[in-house]
PDB file of C-alpha atoms in Angstrom:
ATOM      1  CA  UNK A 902     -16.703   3.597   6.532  1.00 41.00           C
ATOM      2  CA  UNK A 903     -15.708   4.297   3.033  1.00 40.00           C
ATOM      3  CA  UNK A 904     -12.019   3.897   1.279  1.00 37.00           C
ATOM      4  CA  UNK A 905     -11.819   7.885   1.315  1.00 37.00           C
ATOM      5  CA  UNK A 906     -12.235   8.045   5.366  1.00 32.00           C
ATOM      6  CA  UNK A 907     -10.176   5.352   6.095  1.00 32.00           C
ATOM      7  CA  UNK A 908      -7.081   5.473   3.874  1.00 33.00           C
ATOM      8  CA  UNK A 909      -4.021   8.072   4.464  1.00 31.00           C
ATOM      9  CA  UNK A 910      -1.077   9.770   3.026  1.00 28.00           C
ATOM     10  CA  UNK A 911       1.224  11.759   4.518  1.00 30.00           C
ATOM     11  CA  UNK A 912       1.034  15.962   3.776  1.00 29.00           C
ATOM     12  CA  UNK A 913       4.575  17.673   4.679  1.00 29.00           C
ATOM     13  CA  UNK A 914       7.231  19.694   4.950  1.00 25.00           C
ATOM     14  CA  UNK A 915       7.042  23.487   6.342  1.00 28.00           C
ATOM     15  CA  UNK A 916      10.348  25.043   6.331  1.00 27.00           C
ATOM     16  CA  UNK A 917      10.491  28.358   7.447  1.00 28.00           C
ATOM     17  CA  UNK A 918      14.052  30.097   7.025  1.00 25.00           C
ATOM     18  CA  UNK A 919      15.762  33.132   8.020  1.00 26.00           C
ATOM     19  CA  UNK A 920      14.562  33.864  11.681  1.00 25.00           C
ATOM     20  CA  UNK A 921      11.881  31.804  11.855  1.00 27.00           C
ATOM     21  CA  UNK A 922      11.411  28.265  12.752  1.00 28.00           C
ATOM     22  CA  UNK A 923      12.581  25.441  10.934  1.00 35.00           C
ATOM     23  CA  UNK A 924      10.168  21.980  11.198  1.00 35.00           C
ATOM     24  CA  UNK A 925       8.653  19.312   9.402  1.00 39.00           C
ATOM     25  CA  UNK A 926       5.369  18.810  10.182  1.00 39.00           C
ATOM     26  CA  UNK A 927       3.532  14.829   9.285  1.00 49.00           C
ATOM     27  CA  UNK A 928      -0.252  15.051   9.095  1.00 40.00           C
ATOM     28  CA  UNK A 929      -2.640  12.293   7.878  1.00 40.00           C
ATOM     29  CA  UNK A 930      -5.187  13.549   5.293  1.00 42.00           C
ATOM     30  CA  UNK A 931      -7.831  11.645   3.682  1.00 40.00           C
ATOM     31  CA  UNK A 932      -7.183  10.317  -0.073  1.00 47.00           C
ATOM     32  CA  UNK A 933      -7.647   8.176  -2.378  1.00 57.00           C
ATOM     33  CA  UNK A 934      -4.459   7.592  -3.924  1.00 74.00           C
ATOM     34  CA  UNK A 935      -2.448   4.603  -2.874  1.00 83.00           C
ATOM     35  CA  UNK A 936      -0.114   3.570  -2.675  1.00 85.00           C
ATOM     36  CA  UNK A 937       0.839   6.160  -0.761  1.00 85.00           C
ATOM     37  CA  UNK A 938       3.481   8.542  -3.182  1.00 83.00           C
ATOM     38  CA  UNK A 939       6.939   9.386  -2.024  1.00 82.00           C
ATOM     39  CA  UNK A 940       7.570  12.079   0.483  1.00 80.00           C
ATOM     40  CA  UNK A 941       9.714  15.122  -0.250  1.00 81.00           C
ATOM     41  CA  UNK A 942      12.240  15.266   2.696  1.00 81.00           C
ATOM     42  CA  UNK A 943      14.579  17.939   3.289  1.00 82.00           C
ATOM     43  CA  UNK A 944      17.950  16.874   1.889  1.00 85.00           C
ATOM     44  CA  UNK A 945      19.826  18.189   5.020  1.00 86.00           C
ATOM     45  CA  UNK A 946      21.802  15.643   7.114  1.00 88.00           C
ATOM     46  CA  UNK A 947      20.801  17.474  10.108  1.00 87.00           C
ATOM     47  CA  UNK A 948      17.346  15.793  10.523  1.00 88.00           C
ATOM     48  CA  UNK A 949      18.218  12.372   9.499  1.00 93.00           C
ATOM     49  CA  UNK A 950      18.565  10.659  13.141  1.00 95.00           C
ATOM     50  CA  UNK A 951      21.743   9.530  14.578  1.00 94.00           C
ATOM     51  CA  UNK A 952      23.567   6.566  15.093  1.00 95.00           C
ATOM     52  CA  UNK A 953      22.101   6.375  18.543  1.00 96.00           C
ATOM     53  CA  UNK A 954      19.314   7.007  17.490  1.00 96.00           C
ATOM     54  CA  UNK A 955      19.332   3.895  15.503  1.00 96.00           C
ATOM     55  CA  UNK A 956      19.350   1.158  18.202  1.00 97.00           C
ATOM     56  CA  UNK A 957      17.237  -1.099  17.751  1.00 96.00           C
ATOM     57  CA  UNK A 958      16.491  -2.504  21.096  1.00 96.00           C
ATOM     58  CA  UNK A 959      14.760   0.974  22.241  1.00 97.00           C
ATOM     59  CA  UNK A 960      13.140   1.512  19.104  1.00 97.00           C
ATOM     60  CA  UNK A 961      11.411  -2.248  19.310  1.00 97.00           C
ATOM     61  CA  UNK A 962      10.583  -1.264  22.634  1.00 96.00           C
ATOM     62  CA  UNK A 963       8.894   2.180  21.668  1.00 96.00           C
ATOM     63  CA  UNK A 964       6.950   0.240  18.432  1.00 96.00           C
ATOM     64  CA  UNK A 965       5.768  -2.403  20.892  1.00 96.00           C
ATOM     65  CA  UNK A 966       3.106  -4.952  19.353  1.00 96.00           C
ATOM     66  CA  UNK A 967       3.121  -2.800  16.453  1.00 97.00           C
ATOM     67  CA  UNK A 968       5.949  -4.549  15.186  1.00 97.00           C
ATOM     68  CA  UNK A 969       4.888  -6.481  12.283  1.00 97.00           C
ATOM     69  CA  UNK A 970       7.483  -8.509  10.327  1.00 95.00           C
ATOM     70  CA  UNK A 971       5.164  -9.265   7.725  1.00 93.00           C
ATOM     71  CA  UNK A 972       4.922  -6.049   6.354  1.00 95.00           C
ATOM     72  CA  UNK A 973       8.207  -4.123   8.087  1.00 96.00           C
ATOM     73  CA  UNK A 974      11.759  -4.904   7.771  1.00 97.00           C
ATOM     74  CA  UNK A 975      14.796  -3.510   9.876  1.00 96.00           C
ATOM     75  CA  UNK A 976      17.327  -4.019   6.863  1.00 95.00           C
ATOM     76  CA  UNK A 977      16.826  -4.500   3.109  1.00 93.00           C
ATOM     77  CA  UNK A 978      14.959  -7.353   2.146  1.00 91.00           C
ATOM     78  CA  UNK A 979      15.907 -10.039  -1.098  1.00 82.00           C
ATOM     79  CA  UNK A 980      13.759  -8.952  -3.674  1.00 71.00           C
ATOM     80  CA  UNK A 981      11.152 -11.136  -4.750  1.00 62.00           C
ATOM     81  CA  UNK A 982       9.920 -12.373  -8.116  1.00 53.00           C
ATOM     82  CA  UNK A 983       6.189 -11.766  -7.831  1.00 52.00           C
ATOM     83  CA  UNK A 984       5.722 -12.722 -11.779  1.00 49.00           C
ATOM     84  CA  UNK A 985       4.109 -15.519 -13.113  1.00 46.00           C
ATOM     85  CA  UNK A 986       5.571 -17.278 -16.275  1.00 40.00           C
ATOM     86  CA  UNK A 987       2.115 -17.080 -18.281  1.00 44.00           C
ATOM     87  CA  UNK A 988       1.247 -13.744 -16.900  1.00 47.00           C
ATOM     88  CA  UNK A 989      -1.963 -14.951 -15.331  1.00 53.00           C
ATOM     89  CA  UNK A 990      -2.869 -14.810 -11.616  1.00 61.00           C
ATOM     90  CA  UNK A 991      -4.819 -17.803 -10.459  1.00 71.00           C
ATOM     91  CA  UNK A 992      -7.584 -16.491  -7.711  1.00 82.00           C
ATOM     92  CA  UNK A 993      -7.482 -18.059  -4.546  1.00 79.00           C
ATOM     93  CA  UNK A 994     -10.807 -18.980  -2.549  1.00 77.00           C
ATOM     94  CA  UNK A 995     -14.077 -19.118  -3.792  1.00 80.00           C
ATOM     95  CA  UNK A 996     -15.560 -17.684  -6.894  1.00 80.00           C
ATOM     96  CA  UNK A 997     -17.604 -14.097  -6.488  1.00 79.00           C
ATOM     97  CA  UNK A 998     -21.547 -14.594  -6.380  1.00 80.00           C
ATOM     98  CA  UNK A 999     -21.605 -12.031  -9.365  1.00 79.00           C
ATOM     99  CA  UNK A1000     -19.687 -14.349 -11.454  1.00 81.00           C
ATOM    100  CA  UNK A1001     -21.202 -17.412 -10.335  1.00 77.00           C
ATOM    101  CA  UNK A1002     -24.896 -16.410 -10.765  1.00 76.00           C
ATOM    102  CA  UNK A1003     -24.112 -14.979 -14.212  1.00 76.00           C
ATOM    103  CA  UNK A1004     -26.776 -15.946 -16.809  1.00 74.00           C
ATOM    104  CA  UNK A1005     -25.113 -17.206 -19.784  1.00 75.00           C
ATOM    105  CA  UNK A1006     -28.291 -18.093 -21.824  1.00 73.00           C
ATOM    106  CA  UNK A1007     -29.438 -14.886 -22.570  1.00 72.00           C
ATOM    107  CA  UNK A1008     -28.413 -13.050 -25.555  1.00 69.00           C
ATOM    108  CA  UNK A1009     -29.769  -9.778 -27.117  1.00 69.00           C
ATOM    109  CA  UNK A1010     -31.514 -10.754 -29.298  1.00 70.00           C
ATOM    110  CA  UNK A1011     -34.416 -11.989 -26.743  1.00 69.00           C
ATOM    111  CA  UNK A1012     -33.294 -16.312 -28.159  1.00 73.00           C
ATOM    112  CA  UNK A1013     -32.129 -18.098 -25.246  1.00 75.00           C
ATOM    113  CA  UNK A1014     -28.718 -20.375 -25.498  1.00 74.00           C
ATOM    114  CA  UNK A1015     -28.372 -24.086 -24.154  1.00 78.00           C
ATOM    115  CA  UNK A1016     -24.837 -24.238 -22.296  1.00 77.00           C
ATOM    116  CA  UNK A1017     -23.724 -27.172 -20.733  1.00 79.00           C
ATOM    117  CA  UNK A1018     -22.450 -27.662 -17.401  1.00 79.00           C
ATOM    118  CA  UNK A1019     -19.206 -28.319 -18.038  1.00 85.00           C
ATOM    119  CA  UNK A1020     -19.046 -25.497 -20.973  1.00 82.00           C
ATOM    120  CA  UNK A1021     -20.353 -22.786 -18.124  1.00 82.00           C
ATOM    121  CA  UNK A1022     -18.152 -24.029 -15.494  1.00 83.00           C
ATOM    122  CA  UNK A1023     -14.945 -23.613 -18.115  1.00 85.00           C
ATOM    123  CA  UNK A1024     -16.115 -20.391 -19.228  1.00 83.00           C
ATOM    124  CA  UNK A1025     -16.872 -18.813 -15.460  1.00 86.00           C
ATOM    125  CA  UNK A1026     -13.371 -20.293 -14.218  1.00 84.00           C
ATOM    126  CA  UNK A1027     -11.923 -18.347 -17.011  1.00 83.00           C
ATOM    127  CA  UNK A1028     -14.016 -15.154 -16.917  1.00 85.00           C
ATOM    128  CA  UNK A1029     -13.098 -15.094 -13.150  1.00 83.00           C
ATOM    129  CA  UNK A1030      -9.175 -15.492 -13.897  1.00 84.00           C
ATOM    130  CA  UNK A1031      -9.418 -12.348 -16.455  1.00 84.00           C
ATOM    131  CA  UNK A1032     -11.350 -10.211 -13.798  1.00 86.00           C
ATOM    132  CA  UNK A1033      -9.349 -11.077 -10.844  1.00 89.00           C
ATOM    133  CA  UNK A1034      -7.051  -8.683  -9.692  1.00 89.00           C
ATOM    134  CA  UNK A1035      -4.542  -9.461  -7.286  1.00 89.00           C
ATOM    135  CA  UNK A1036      -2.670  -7.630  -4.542  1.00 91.00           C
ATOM    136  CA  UNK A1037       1.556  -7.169  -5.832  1.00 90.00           C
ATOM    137  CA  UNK A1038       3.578  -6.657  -2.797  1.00 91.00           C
ATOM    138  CA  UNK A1039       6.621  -5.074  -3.178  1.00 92.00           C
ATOM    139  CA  UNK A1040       9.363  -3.839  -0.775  1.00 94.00           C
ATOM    140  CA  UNK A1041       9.562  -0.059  -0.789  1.00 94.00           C
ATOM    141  CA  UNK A1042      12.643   1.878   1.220  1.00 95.00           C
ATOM    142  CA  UNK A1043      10.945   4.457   3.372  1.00 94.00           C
ATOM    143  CA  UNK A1044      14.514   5.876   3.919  1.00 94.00           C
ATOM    144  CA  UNK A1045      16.329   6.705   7.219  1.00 95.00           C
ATOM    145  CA  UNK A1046      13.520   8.802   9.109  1.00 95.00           C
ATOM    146  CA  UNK A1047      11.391   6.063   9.347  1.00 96.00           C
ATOM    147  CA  UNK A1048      11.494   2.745  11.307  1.00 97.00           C
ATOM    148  CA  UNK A1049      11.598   0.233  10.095  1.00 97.00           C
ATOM    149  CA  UNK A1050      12.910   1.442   7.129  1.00 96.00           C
ATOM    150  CA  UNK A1051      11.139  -0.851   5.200  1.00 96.00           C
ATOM    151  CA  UNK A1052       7.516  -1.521   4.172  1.00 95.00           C
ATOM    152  CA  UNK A1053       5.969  -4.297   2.122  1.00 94.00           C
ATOM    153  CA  UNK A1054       3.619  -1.888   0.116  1.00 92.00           C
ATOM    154  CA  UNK A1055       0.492  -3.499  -2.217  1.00 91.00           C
ATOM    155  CA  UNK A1056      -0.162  -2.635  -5.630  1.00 92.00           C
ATOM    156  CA  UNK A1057      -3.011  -2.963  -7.652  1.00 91.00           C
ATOM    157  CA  UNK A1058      -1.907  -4.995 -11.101  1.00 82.00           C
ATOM    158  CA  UNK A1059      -1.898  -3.129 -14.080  1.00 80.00           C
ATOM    159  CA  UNK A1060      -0.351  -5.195 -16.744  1.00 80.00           C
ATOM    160  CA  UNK A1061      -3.525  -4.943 -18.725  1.00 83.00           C
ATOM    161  CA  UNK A1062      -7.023  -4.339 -18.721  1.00 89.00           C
ATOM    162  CA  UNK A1063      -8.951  -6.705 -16.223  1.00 87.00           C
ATOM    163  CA  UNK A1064     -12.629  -6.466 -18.247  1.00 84.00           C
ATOM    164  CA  UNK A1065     -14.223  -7.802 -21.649  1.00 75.00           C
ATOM    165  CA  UNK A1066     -14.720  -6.057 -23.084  1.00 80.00           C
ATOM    166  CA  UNK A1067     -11.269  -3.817 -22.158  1.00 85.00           C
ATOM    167  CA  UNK A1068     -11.496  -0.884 -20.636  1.00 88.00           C
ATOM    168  CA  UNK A1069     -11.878  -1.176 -16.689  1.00 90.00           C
ATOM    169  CA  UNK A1070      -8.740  -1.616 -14.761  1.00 92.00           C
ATOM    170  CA  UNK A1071      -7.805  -2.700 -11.112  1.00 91.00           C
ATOM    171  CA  UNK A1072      -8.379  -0.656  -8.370  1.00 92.00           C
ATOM    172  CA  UNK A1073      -7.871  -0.569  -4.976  1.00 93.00           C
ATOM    173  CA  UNK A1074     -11.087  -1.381  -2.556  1.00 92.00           C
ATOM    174  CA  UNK A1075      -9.383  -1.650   0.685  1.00 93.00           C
ATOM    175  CA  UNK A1076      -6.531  -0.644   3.053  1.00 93.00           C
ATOM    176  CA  UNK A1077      -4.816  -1.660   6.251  1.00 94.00           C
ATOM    177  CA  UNK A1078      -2.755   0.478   8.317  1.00 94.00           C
ATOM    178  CA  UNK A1079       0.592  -0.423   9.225  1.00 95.00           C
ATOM    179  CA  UNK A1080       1.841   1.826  12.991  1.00 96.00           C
ATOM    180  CA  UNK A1081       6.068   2.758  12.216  1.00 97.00           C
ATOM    181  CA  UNK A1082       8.091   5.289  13.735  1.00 97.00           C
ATOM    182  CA  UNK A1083       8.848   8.889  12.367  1.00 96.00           C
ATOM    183  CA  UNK A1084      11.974  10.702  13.397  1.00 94.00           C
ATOM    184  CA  UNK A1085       9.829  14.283  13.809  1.00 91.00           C
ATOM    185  CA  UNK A1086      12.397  17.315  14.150  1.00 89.00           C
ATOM    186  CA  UNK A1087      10.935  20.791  15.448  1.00 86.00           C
ATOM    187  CA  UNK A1088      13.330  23.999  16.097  1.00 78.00           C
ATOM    188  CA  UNK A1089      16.203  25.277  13.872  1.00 73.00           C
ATOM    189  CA  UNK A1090      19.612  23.929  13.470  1.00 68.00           C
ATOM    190  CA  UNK A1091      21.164  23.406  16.952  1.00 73.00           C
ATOM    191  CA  UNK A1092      18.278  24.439  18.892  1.00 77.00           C
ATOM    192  CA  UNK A1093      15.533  21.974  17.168  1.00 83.00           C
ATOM    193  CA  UNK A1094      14.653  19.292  19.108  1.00 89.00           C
ATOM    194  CA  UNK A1095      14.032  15.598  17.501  1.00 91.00           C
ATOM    195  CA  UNK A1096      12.362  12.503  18.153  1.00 95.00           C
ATOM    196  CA  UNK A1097      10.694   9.332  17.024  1.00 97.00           C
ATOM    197  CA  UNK A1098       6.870   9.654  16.746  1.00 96.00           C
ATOM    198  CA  UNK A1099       4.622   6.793  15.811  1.00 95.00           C
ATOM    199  CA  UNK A1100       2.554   7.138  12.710  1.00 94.00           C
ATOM    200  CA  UNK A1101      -0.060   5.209  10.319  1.00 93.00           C
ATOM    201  CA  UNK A1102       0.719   4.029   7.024  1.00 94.00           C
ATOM    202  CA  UNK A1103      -1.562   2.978   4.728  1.00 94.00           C
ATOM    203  CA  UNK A1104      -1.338  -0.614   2.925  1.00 94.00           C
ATOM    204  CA  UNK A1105      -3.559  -1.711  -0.588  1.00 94.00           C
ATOM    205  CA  UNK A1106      -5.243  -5.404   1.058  1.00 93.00           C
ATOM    206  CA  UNK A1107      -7.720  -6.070  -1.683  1.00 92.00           C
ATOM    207  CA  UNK A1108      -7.750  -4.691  -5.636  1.00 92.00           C
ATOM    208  CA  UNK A1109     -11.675  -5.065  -7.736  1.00 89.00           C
ATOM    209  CA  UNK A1110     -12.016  -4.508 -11.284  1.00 88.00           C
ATOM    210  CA  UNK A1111     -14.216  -1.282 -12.069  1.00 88.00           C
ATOM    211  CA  UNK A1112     -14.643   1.569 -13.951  1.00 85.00           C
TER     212      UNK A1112
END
């Protein structure tokens, strides 16, 4: 399954006025673009849930298993310096295949180089720190009509150019889906009728350099 079938953003808001209906309506649609952007919510008070609504022993109970404290948070988080003090990320695991079988010998002019082991292993350590591209998690406020409010989103790093020579940039590759709650209002004014409504939202998990 590729990135465009499996990733989603969230397509709303329908407001009819006058004597028509007033509702929000959240459908997933494919995309590409993550992370996912902001929502426009209606600015009226009267679909924001209420205090009641709130509690957080039925709402744990309605998320279930779902529940993930890794990525979700009830109240607002400490922020977290993500930075490094020489700006470079060092890759964790194993080196790619594509960087490891690289052929440093040839050159284009047909002549073939001698590089040592130790010179190669230097230079594909260092070639694989410039190309890496790392996941940034950052703590986004999905406001009061979502629960948790709060969701550890991943962004691709774009501090600079992750290629040499420049000109390719990190990307996203690959998503996971996080299940919250959506307070989901239908009706107008006193006769809508609201409730919570599970939903999927898409996290970046892995970033690749490319084109």
């Amino acid at each position: 399954m590729g990135l465009s079938q499996t990733l989603l953003v969230y397509a709303m808001v329908c407001v009819h006025l006058g004597v028509s209906q007033h509702f929000f309506r959240l459908r997933p649609l494919p995309s590409e673009h993550l992370p996912v952007p902001d929502l426009k919510e209606d600015p009226d008070p009267e679909y924001d849930p209420r205090e009641q609504d709130l509690a957080e022993k039925p709402l744990r109970k309605k998320l279930g298993s779902h529940f993930d404290p890794s990525f979700m948070a009830i109240t607002a988080p400490l922020p977290v310096n993500l930075s490094t003090p020489d700006g470079q990320w060092k890759p964790p695991g194993h080196m790619p295949n594509e960087i490891k079988k690289l052929d440093l010998t040839e050159t284009p002019y047909g002549k073939r180089l001698k590089v040592g082991k130790k010179a190669r292993r230097k230079f594909l350590q260092l070639l694989w720190t410039y190309t890496y591209c790392p996941v940034v998690h950052t703590w986004k406020d999905l406001g009061v009509r979502f629960w948790p409010r709060y969701i550890k989103e991943g962004n691709c790093s774009s501090e600079r150019s992750c290629s040499f020579p420049e000109g390719m940039s990190c990307k996203p590759i690959k998503s996971i889906s996080k299940t919250f709650l959506r307070w989901y209002c239908q009706g107008f004014l006193r006769q809508k009728y609201c409730t919570w409504i599970q939903v999927q939202y898409p996290i970046i998990s892995e970033c690749k350099c490319s084109c």
